[in-house]
Structures are given as C-alpha cells and as structure tokens.
PDB file of C-alpha atoms and ligand atoms in Angstrom:
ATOM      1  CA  UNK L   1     190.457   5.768   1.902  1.00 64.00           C
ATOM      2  CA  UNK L   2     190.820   4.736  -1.766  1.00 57.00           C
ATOM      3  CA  UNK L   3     188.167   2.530  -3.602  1.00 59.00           C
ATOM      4  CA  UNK L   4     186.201   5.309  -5.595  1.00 59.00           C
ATOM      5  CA  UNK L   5     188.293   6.287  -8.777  1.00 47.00           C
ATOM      6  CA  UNK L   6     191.491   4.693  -9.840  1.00 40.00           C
ATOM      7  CA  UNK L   7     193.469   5.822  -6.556  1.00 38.00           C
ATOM      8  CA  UNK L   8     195.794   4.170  -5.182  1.00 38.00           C
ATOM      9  CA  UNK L   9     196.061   1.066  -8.451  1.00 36.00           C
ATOM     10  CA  UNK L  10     195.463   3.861 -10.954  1.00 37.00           C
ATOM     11  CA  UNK L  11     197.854   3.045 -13.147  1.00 40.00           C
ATOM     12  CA  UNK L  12     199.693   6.169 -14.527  1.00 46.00           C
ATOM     13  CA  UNK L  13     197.532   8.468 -13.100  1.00 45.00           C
ATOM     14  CA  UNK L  14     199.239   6.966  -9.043  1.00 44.00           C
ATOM     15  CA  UNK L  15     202.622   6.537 -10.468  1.00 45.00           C
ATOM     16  CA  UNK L  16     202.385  10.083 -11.597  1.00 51.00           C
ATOM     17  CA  UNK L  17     201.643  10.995  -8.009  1.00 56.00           C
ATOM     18  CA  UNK L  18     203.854   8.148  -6.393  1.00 62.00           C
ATOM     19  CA  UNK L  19     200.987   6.222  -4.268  1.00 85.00           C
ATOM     20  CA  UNK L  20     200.202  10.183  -2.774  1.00 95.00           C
ATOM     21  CA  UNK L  21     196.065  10.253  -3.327  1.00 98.00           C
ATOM     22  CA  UNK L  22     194.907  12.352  -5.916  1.00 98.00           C
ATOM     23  CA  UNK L  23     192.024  14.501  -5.134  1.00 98.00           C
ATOM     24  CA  UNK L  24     189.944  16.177  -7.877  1.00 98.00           C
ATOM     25  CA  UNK L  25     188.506  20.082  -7.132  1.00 98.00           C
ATOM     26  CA  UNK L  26     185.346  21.298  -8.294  1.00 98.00           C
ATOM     27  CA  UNK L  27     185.160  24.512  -8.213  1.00 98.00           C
ATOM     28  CA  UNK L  28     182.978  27.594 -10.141  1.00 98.00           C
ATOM     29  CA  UNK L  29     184.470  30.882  -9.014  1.00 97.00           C
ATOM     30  CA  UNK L  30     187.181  32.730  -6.433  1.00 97.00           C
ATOM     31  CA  UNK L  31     189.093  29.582  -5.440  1.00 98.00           C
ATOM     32  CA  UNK L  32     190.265  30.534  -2.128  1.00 98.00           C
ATOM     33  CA  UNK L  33     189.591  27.501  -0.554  1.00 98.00           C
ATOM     34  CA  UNK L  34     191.414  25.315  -3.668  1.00 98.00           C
ATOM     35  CA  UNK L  35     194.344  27.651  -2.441  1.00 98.00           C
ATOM     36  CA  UNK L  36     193.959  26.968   1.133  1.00 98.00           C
ATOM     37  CA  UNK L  37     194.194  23.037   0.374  1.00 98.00           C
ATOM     38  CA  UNK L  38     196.950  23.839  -2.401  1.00 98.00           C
ATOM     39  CA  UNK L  39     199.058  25.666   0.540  1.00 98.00           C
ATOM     40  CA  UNK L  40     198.195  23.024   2.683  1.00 98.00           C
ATOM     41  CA  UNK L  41     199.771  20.273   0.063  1.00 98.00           C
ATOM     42  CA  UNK L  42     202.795  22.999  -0.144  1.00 98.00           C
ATOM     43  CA  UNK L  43     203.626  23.158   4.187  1.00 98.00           C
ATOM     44  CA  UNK L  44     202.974  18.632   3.855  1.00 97.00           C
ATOM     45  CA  UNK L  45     200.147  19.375   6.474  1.00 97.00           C
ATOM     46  CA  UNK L  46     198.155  17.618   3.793  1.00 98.00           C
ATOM     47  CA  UNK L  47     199.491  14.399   1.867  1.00 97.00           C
ATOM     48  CA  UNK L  48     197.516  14.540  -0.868  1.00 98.00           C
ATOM     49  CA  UNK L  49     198.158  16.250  -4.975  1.00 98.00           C
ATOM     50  CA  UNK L  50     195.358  18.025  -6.411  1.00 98.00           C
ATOM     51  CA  UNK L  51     194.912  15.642  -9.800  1.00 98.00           C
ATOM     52  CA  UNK L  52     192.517  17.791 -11.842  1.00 98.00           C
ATOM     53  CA  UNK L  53     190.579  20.813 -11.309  1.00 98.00           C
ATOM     54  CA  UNK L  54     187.362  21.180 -12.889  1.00 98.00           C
ATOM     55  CA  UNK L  55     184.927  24.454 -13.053  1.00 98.00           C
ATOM     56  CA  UNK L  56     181.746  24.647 -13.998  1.00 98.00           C
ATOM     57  CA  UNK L  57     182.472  28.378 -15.340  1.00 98.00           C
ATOM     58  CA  UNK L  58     185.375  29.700 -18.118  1.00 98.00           C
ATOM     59  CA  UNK L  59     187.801  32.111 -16.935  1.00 97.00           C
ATOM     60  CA  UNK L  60     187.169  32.022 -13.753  1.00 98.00           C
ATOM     61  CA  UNK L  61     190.192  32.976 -10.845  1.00 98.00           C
ATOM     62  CA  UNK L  62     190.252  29.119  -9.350  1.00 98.00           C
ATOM     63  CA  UNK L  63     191.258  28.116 -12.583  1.00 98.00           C
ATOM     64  CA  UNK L  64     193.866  30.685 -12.663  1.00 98.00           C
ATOM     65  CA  UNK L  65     195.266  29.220  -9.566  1.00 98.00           C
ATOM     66  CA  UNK L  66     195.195  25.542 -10.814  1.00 98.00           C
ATOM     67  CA  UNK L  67     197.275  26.956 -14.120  1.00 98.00           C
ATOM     68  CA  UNK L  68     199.536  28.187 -11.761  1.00 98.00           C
ATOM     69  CA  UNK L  69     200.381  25.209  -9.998  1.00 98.00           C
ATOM     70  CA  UNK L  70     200.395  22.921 -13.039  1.00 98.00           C
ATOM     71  CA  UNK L  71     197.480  21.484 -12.396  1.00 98.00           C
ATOM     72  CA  UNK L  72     195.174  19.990 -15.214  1.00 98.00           C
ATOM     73  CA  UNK L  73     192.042  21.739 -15.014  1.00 98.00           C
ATOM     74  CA  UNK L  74     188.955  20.896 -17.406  1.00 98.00           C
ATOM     75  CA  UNK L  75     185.777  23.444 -17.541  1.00 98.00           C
ATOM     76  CA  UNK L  76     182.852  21.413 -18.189  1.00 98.00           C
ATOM     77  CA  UNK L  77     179.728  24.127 -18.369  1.00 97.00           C
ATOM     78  CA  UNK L  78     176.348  22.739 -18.373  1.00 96.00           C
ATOM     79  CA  UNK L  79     175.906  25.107 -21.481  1.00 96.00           C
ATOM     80  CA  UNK L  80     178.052  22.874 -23.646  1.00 96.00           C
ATOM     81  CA  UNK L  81     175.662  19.107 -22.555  1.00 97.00           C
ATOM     82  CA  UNK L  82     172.343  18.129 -23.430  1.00 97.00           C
ATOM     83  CA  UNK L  83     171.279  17.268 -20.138  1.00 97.00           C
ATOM     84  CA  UNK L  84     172.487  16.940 -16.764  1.00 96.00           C
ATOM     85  CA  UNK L  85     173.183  13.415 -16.792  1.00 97.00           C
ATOM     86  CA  UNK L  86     175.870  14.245 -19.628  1.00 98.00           C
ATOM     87  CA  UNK L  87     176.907  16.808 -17.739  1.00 98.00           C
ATOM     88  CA  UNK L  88     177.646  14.281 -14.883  1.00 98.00           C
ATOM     89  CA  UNK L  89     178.892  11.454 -17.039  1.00 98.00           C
ATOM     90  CA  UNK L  90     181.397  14.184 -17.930  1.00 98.00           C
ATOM     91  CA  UNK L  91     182.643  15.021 -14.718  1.00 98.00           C
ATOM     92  CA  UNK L  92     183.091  11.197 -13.871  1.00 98.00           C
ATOM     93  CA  UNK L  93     185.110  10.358 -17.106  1.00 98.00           C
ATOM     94  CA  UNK L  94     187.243  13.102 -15.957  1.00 98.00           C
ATOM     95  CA  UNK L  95     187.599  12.312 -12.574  1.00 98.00           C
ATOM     96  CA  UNK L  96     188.484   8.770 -13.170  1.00 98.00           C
ATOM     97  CA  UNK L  97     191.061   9.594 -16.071  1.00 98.00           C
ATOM     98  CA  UNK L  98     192.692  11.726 -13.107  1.00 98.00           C
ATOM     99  CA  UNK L  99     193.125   9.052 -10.988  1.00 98.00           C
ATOM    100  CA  UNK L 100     190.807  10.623  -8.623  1.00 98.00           C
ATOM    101  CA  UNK L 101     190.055   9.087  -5.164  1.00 98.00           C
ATOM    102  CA  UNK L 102     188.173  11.936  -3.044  1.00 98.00           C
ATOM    103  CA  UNK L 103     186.558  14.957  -4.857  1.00 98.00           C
ATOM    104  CA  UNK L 104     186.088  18.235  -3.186  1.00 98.00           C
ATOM    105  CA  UNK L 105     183.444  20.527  -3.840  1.00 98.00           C
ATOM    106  CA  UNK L 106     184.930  23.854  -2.727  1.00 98.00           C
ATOM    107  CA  UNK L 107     182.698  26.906  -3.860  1.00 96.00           C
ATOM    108  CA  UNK L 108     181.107  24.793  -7.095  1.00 97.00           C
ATOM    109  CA  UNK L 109     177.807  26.326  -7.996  1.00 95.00           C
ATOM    110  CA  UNK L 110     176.098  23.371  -9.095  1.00 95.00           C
ATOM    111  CA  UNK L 111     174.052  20.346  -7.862  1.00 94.00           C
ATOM    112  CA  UNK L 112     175.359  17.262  -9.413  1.00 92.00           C
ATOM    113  CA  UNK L 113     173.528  14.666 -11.434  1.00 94.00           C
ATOM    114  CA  UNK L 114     173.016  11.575  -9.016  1.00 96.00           C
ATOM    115  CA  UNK L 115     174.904   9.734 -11.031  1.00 97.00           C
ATOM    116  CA  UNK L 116     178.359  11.294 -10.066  1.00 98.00           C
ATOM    117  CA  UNK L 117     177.396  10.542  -6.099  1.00 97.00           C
ATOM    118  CA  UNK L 118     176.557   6.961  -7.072  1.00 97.00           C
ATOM    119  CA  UNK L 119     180.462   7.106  -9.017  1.00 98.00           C
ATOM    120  CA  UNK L 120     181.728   8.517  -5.616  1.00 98.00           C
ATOM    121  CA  UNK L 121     180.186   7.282  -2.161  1.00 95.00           C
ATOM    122  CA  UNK L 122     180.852   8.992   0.744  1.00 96.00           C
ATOM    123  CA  UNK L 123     184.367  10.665  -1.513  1.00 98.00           C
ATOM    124  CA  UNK L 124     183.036  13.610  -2.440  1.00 98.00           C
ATOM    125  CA  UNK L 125     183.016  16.056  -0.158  1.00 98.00           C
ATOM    126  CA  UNK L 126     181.315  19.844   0.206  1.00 98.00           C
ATOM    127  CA  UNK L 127     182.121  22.931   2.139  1.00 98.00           C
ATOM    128  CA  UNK L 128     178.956  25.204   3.055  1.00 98.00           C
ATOM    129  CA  UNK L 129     179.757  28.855   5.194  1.00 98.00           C
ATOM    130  CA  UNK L 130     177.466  27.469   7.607  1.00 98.00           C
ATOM    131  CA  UNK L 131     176.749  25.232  10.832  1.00 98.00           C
ATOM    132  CA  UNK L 132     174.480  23.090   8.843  1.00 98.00           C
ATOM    133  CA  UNK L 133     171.802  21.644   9.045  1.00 98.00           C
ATOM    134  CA  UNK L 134     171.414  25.726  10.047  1.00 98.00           C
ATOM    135  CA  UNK L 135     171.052  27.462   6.779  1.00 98.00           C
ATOM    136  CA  UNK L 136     171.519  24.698   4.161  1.00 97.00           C
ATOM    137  CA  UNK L 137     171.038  25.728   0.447  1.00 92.00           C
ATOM    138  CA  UNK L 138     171.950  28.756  -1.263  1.00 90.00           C
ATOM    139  CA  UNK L 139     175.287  30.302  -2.468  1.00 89.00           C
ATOM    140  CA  UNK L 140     177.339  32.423  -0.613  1.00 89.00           C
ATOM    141  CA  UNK L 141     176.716  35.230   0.267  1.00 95.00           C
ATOM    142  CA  UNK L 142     172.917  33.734   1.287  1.00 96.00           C
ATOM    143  CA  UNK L 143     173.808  31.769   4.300  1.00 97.00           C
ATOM    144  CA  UNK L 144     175.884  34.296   5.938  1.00 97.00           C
ATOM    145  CA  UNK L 145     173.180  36.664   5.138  1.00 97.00           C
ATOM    146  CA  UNK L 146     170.431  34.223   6.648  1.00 98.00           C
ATOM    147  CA  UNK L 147     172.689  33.657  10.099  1.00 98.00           C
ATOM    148  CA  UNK L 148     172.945  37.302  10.680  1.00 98.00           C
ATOM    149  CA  UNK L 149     169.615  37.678   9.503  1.00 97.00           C
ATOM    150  CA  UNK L 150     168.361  34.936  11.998  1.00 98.00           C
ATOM    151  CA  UNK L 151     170.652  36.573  14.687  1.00 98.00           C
ATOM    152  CA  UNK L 152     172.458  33.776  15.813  1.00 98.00           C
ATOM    153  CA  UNK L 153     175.618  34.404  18.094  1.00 98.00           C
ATOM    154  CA  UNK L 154     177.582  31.636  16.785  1.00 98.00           C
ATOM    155  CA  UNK L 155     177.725  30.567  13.242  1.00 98.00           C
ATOM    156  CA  UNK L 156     180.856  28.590  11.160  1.00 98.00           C
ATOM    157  CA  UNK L 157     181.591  26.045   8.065  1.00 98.00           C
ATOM    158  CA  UNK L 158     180.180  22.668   7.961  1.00 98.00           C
ATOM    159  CA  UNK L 159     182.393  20.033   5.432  1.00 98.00           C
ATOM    160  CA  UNK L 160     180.024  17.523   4.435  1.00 98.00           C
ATOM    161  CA  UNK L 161     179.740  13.917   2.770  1.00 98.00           C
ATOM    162  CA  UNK L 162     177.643  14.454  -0.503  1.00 97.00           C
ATOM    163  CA  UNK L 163     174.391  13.114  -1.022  1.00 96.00           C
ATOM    164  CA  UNK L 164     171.627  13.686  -3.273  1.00 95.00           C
ATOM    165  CA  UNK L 165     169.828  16.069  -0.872  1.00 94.00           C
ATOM    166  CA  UNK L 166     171.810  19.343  -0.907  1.00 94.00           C
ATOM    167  CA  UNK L 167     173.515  20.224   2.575  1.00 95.00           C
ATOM    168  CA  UNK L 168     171.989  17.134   3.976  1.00 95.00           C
ATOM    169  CA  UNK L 169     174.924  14.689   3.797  1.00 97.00           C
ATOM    170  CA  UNK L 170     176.418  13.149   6.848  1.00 98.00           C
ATOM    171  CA  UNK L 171     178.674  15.838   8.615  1.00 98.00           C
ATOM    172  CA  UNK L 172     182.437  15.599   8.742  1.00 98.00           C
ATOM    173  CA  UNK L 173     184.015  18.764  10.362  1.00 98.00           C
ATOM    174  CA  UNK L 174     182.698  21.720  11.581  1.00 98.00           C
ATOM    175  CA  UNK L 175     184.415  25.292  12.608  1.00 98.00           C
ATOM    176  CA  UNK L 176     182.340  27.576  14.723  1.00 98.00           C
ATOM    177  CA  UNK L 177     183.171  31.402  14.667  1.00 98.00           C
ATOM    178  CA  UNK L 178     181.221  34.491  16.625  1.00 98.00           C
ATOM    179  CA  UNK L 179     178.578  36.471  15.284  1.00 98.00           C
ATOM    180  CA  UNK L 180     179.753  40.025  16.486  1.00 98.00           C
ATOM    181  CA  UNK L 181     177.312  43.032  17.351  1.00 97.00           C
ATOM    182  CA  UNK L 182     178.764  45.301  14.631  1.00 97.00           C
ATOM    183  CA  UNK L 183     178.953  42.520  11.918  1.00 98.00           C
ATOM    184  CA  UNK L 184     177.882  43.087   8.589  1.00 98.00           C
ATOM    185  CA  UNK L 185     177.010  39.983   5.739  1.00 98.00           C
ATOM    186  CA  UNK L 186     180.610  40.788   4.418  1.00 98.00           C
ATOM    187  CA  UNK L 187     182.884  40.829   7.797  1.00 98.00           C
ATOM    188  CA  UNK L 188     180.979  37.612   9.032  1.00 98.00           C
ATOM    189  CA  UNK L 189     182.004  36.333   5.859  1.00 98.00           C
ATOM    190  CA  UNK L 190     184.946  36.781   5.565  1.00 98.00           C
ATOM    191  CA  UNK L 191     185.883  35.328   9.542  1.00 98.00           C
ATOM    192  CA  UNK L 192     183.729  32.342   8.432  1.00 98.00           C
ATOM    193  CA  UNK L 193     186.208  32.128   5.513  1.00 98.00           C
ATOM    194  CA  UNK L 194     189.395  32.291   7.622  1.00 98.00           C
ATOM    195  CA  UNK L 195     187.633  29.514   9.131  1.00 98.00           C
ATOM    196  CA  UNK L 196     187.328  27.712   6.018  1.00 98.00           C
ATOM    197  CA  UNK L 197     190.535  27.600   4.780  1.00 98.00           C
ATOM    198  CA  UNK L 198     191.910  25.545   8.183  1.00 98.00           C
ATOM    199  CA  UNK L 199     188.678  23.516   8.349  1.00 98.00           C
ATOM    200  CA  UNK L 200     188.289  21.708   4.785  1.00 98.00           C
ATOM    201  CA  UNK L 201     192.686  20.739   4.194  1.00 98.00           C
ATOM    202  CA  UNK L 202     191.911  19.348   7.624  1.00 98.00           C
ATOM    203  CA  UNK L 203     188.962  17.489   7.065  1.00 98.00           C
ATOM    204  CA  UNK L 204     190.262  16.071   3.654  1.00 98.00           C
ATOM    205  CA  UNK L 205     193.572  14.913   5.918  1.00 98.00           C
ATOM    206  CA  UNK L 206     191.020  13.024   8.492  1.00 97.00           C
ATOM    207  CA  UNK L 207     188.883  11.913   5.712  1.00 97.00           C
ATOM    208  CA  UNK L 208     191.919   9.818   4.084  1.00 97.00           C
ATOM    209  CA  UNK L 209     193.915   8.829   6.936  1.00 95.00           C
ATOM    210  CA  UNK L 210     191.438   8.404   9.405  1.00 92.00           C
ATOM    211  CA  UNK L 211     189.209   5.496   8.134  1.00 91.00           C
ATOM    212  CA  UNK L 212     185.880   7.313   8.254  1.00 96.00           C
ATOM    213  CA  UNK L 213     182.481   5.367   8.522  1.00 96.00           C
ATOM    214  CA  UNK L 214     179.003   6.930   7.963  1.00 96.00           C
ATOM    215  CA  UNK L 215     176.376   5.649  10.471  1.00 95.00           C
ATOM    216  CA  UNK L 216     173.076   6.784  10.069  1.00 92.00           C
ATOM    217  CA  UNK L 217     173.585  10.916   9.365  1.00 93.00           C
ATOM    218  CA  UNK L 218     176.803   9.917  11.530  1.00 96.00           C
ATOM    219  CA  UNK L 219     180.403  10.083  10.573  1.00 97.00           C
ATOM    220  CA  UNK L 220     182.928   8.020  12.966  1.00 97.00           C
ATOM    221  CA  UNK L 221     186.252   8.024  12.705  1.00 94.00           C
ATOM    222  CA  UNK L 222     188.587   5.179  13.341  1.00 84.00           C
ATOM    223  CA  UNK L 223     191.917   7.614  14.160  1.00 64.00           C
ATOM    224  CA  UNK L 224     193.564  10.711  12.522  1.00 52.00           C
TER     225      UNK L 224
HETATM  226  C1  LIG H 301     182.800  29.386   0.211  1.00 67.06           C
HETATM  227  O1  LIG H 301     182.208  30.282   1.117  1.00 67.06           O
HETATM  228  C2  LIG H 301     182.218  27.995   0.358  1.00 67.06           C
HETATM  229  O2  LIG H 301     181.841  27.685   1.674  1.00 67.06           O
HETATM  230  C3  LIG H 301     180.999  28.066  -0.521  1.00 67.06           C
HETATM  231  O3  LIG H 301     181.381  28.861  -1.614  1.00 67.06           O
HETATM  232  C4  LIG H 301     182.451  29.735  -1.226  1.00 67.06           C
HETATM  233  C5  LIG H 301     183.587  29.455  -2.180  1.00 67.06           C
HETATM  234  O4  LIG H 301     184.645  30.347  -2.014  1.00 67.06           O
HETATM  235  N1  LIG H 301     180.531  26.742  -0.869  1.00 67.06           N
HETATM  236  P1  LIG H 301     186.017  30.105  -2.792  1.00 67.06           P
HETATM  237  O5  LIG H 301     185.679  29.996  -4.284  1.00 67.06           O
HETATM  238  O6  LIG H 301     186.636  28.837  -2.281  1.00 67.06           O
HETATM  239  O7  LIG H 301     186.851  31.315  -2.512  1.00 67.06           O
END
C-alpha cells in the first residue's frame, strides 16, 4: 500500500509507529467494529496501529474505546463547519497530521465531501451489513431490515473501496451469512455483525499486504 497520507515517509507520525501503517477510523457511534480491528492489532493478525480516530458525533462509545487504547481521537461534527467542503478539508488535515495511509469507515454516518476521496484513492475503505450492490444506502438497522424484508436466504457484509457514489465503490471482501426462518431485523443483525468483525481486520490485512488493483468495478489482488 502506502502513497495516500504520509505513511510509510511520514516523518514522526511512522517513526512513532516504527514503519507499522497507520490507519485512521471514522467512526459515528457503537464502535464494535473499531474494536474488532483494535483486537485484531492486539492477537498481530493485523500489522497495522490505529493512528487517529475521528467521529462525526461527541460522546459517543467508539470514542470511548479509542481513549482506552490511547488512541488520538478528534470529533469533527458537521455542526461546528460552514459547509461540507470544510468539513472534509478537516478530516484530511487530520488524517494527514496522523500519518494516515488507509482510512476505514466503520459505522460513520456521513457521506464525505469529494474532496476527502480525491485526498485518498482507492485507501479509504467502508463496511455496509450487506451483500452490496443488494441493499446499498441507508444506516443500519435499514439494510438488514430491507434483506429480511426482501426475503432473501442469504445476506452478509460487503467492505468496499470508497467512491463518490455511496455503496457503489469497487468491492473488496464479502462475508455471506443465512437468513433463518425465525429471524427478526435484530438477530440477523447481529450474525451479520459477528460477520463483520472477522471480515473488515481481514480485508484491511489484504488491502495492505496484498497489492490490490481496481479494474473496472473490479478489485484484483496480487497475493495476501
Ligand atoms: C455496522 O453494521 C456497519 O456495517 C455499518 O454501521 C454499523 C456500525 O457498527 N456501516 P459499529 O459502530 O462498528 O458497532
């Protein structure tokens, strides 16, 4: 990987994190999945340090979880900017001053300013509770709700490239998981979850050791 950022020649920022890529969390809520790639880091399943976290929302649990492990965090609210292209030049500036090489967008309600995908091409990456393009869009609960809704048999995660078009960026990992007679929106949830939290530390690993190129809607991998 590298490029994007500062990464790997970022100065203080890499010597800080001796050469180990620094990956900056978005995040706007619970923060399970920030936890899953934190534990992750923790059992070295995942060679990577989590360099900054940033929420979109105050006193929020993910941020709670960053504070515990040390980790700067930053909450930049659209509230507190005039527009949403200050809101994105935001997030960059803090993203770069972290050294940042891939960003994660796991459970951040927000749709970025173009600007911030133009910063980071093909490095940020997004986790939606569904087999997209199957139920793009929405916040969970809403795509659970629409599989079940739909009655599909199988449903699952999808970790994405962002682009501009929400949900619609070339597709790195999937996880599928069954749709069960008796489910209700919160159990198929919650075993799409589960599925989560192995899917997107694994498809960060791939994503920086494994060379990734984007062909068409297309993501190829070179090894990992
Ligand atoms: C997850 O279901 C994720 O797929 C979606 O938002 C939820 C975030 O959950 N984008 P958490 O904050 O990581 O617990």
């Amino acid at each position: 990987m590298a490029e994007p950022g500062t990464g790997e020649s970022g100065g203080d920022a890499a010597a800080a994190g001796q050469g180990t890529p620094a990956l900056g969390v978005l995040v706007s809520g619970r923060g399970s999945n920030l936890r899953a790639i934190l534990d992750a880091i923790e059992r070295r399943e995942l060679a990577a340090r989590v360099g900054i976290v940033i929420s979109s929302r105050t006193g929020v649990p993910a941020l709670d979880i960053a504070a515990a492990h040390d980790i700067p965090t930053r909450v930049i609210a659209p509230r507190d900017y005039p527009s949403r292209a200050e809101e994105g030049a935001a997030i960059v500036a803090a993203l770069r001053g972290a050294g940042v090489e891939l960003v994660v967008l796991a459970g951040y309600a927000r749709i970025f300013d173009p600007s911030v995908v133009r910063a980071y091409p093909h490095h940020i990456l997004n986790i939606h509770p569904s087999l997209l393009p199957a139920f793009a869009g929405g916040m969970a609960p809403k795509p659970q709700a629409d599989a079940l809704a739909a009655g599909v048999k199988l449903s699952g995660c999808t970790v994405h490239f962002v682009t501009d078009e929400v949900d619609a960026g070339p597709i790195v990992a999937q996880a599928v998981v069954p749709v069960l007679d008796d489910d209700t929106v919160e159990r198929l949830a919650e075993r799409i979850l589960a599925a989560e939290h192995r899917l997107l530390p694994e498809a960060i690993r791939r994503v920086l050791e494994g060379h990734p190129r984007v062909e068409g809607r297309r993501v190829l991998f070179d090894q990992g």
